[in-house]
mmCIF file of C-alpha atoms in Angstrom:
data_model
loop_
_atom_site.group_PDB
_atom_site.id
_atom_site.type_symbol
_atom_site.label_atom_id
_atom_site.label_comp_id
_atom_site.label_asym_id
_atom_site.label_seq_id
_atom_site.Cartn_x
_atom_site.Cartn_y
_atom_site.Cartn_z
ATOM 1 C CA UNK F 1 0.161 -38.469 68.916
ATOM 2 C CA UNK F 2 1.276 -37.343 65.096
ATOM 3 C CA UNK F 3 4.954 -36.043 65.034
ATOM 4 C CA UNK F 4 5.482 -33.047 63.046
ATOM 5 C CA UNK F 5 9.266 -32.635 61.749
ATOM 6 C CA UNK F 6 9.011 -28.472 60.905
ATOM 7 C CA UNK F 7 11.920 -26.466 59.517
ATOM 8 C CA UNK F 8 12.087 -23.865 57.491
ATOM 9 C CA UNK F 9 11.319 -23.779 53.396
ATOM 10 C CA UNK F 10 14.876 -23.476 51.969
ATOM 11 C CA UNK F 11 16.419 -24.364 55.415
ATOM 12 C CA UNK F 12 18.138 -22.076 57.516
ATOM 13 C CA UNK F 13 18.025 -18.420 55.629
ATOM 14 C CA UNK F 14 14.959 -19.595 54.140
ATOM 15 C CA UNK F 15 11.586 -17.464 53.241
ATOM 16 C CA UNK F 16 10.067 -18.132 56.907
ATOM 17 C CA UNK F 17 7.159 -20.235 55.951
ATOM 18 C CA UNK F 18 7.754 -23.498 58.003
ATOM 19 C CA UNK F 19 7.123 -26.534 56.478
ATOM 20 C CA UNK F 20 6.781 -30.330 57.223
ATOM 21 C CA UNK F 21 10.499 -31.673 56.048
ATOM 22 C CA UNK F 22 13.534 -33.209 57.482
ATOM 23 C CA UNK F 23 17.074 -32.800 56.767
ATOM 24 C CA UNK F 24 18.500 -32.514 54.228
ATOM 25 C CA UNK F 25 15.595 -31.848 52.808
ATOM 26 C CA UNK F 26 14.861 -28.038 52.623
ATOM 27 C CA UNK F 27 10.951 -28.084 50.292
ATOM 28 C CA UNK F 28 7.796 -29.640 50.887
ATOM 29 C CA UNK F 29 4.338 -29.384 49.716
ATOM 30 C CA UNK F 30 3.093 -29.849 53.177
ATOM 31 C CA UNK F 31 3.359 -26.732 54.919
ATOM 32 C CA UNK F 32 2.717 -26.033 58.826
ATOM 33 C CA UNK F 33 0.023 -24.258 58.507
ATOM 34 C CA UNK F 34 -2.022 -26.522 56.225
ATOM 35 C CA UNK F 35 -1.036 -29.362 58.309
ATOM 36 C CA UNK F 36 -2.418 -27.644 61.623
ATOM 37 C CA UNK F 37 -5.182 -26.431 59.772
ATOM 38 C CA UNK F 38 -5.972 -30.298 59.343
ATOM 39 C CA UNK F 39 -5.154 -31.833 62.814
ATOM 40 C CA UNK F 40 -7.542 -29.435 64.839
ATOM 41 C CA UNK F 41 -9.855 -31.481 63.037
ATOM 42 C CA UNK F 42 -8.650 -34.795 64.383
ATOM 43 C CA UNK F 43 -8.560 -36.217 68.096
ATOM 44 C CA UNK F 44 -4.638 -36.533 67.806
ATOM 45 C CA UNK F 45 -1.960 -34.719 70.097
ATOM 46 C CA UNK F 46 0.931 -33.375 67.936
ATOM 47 C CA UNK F 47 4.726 -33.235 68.254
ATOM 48 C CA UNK F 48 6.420 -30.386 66.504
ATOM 49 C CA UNK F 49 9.822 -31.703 65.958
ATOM 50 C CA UNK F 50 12.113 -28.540 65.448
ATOM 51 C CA UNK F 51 15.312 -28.908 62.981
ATOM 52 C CA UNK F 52 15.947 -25.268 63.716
ATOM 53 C CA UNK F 53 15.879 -22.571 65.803
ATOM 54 C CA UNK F 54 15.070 -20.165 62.757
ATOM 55 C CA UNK F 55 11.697 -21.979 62.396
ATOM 56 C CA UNK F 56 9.948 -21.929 65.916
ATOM 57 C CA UNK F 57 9.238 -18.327 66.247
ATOM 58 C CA UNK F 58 6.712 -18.489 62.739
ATOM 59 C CA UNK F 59 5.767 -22.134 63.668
ATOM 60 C CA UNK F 60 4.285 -20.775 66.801
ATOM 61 C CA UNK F 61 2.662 -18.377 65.860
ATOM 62 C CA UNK F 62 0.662 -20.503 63.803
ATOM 63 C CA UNK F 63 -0.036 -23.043 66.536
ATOM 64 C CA UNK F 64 -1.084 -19.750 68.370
ATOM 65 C CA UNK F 65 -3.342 -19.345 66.244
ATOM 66 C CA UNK F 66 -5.461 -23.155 66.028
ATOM 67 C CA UNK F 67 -4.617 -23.888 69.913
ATOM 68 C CA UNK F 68 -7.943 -23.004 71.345
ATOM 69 C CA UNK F 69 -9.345 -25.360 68.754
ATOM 70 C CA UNK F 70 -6.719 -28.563 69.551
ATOM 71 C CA UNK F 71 -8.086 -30.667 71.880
ATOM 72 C CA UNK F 72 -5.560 -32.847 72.599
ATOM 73 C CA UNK F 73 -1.847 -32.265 73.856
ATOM 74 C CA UNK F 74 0.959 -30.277 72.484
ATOM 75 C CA UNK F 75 4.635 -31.378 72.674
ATOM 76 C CA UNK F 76 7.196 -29.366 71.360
ATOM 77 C CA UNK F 77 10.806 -31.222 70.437
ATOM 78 C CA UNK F 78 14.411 -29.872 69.945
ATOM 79 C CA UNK F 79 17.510 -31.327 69.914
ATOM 80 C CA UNK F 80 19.290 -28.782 72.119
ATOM 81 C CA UNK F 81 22.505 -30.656 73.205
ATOM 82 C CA UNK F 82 24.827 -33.178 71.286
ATOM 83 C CA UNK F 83 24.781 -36.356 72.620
ATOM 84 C CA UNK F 84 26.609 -40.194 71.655
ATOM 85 C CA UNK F 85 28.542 -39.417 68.894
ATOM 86 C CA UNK F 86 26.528 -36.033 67.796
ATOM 87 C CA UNK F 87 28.887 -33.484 67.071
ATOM 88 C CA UNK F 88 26.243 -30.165 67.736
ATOM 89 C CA UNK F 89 23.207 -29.463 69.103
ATOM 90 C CA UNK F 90 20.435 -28.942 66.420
ATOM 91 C CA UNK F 91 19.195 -26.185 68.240
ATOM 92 C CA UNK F 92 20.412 -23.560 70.435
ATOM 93 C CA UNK F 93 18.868 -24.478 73.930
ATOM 94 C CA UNK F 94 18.300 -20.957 75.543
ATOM 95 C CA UNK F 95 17.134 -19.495 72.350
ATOM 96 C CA UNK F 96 14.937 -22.155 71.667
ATOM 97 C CA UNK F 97 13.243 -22.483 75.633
ATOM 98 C CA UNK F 98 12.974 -18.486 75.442
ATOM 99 C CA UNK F 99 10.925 -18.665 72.376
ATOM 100 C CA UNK F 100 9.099 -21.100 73.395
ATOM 101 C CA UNK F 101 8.360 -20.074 76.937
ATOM 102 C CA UNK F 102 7.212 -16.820 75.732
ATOM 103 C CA UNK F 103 4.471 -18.490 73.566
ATOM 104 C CA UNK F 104 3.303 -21.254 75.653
ATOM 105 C CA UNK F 105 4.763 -21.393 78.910
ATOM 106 C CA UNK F 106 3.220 -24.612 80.047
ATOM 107 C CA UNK F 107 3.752 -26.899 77.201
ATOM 108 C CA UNK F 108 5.381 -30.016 77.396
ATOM 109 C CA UNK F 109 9.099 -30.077 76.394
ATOM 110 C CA UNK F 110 10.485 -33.261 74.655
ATOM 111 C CA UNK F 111 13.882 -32.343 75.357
ATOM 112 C CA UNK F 112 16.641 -34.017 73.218
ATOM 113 C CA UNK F 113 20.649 -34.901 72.313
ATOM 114 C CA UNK F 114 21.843 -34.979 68.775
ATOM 115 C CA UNK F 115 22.818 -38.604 68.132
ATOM 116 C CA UNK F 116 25.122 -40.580 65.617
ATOM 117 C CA UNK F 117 25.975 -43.764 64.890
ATOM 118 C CA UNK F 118 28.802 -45.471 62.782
ATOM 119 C CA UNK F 119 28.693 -49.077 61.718
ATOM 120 C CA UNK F 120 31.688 -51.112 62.611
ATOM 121 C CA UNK F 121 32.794 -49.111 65.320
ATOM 122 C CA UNK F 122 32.260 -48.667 68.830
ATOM 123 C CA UNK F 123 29.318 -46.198 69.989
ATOM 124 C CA UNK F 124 29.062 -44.028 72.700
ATOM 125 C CA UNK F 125 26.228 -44.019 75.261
ATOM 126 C CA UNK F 126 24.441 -41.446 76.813
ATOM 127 C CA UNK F 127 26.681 -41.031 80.287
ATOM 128 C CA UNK F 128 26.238 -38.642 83.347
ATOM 129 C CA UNK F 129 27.621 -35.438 81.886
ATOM 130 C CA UNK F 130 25.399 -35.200 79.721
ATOM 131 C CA UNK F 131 22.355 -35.613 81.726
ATOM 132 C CA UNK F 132 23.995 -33.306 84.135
ATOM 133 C CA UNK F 133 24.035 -30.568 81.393
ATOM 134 C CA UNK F 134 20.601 -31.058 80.427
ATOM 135 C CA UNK F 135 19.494 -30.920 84.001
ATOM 136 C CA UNK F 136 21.516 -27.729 84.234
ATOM 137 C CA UNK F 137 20.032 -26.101 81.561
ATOM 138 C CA UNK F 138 16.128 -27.010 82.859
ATOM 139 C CA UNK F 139 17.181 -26.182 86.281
ATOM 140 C CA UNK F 140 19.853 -23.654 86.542
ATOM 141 C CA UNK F 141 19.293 -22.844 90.411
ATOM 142 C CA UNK F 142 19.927 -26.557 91.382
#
């Protein structure tokens, strides 16, 4: 598997073309698309790590576009809940599983919590509420 970390050039607000960058970072000279347009040549899965909602709706459309020519998995990765010591999710979790669902309903979700840590001081770990709310957001009827 190659992990992909895709946000949008400029960041949120940006010009829509959805690069390979991670915050704070906001340019790159890798872009999505020339980066897909390289893996379908490969025998790798791929992990598109979103940083933002504002960048999966291009992003997929791109995959859209080289998926019949992938031939190993997809995984698609948000941070859509804050978790130890994260103070938001990265990503808003219905808008993200909409847009998502509506491309490729039967990908696999990598599913995640925002995280922090501060030396020196006690840390938070995960604990049951938030698992709960994650399971409640999967699985709303349960």
């Amino acid at each position: 598997m190659i992990e992909a970390d895709v946000l949008l050039r400029g960041g949120v607000g940006g010009n829509g073309e959805p690069i390979m960058a991670h915050p704070p970072e906001t340019d790159s000279d890798n872009t999505l698309q020339e980066w897909l347009k390289e893996i379908v040549n490969t025998d790798k899965g791929i992990k598109l790590d979103f940083k933002s909602l504002e960048a999966v709706r291009p992003s997929l459309e791109l995959l859209e576009h080289v998926k019949q020519h992938l031939r190993r998995p997809v995984w698609i990765n948000a941070d859509i809940l804050p978790g130890p010591n994260g103070r938001n999710a990265a990503v808003d979790a219905k808008g993200f599983l909409d847009a998502v669902t509506s491309f490729f309903p039967d990908v696999t979700l990598s599913l995640g919590w925002t995280t922090g840590w501060h030396p020196g001081k006690h840390n938070k770990g995960y604990d049951w509420v938030m698992v709960e709310e994650m399971a409640q957001i999967l699985f709303p009827s349960l």
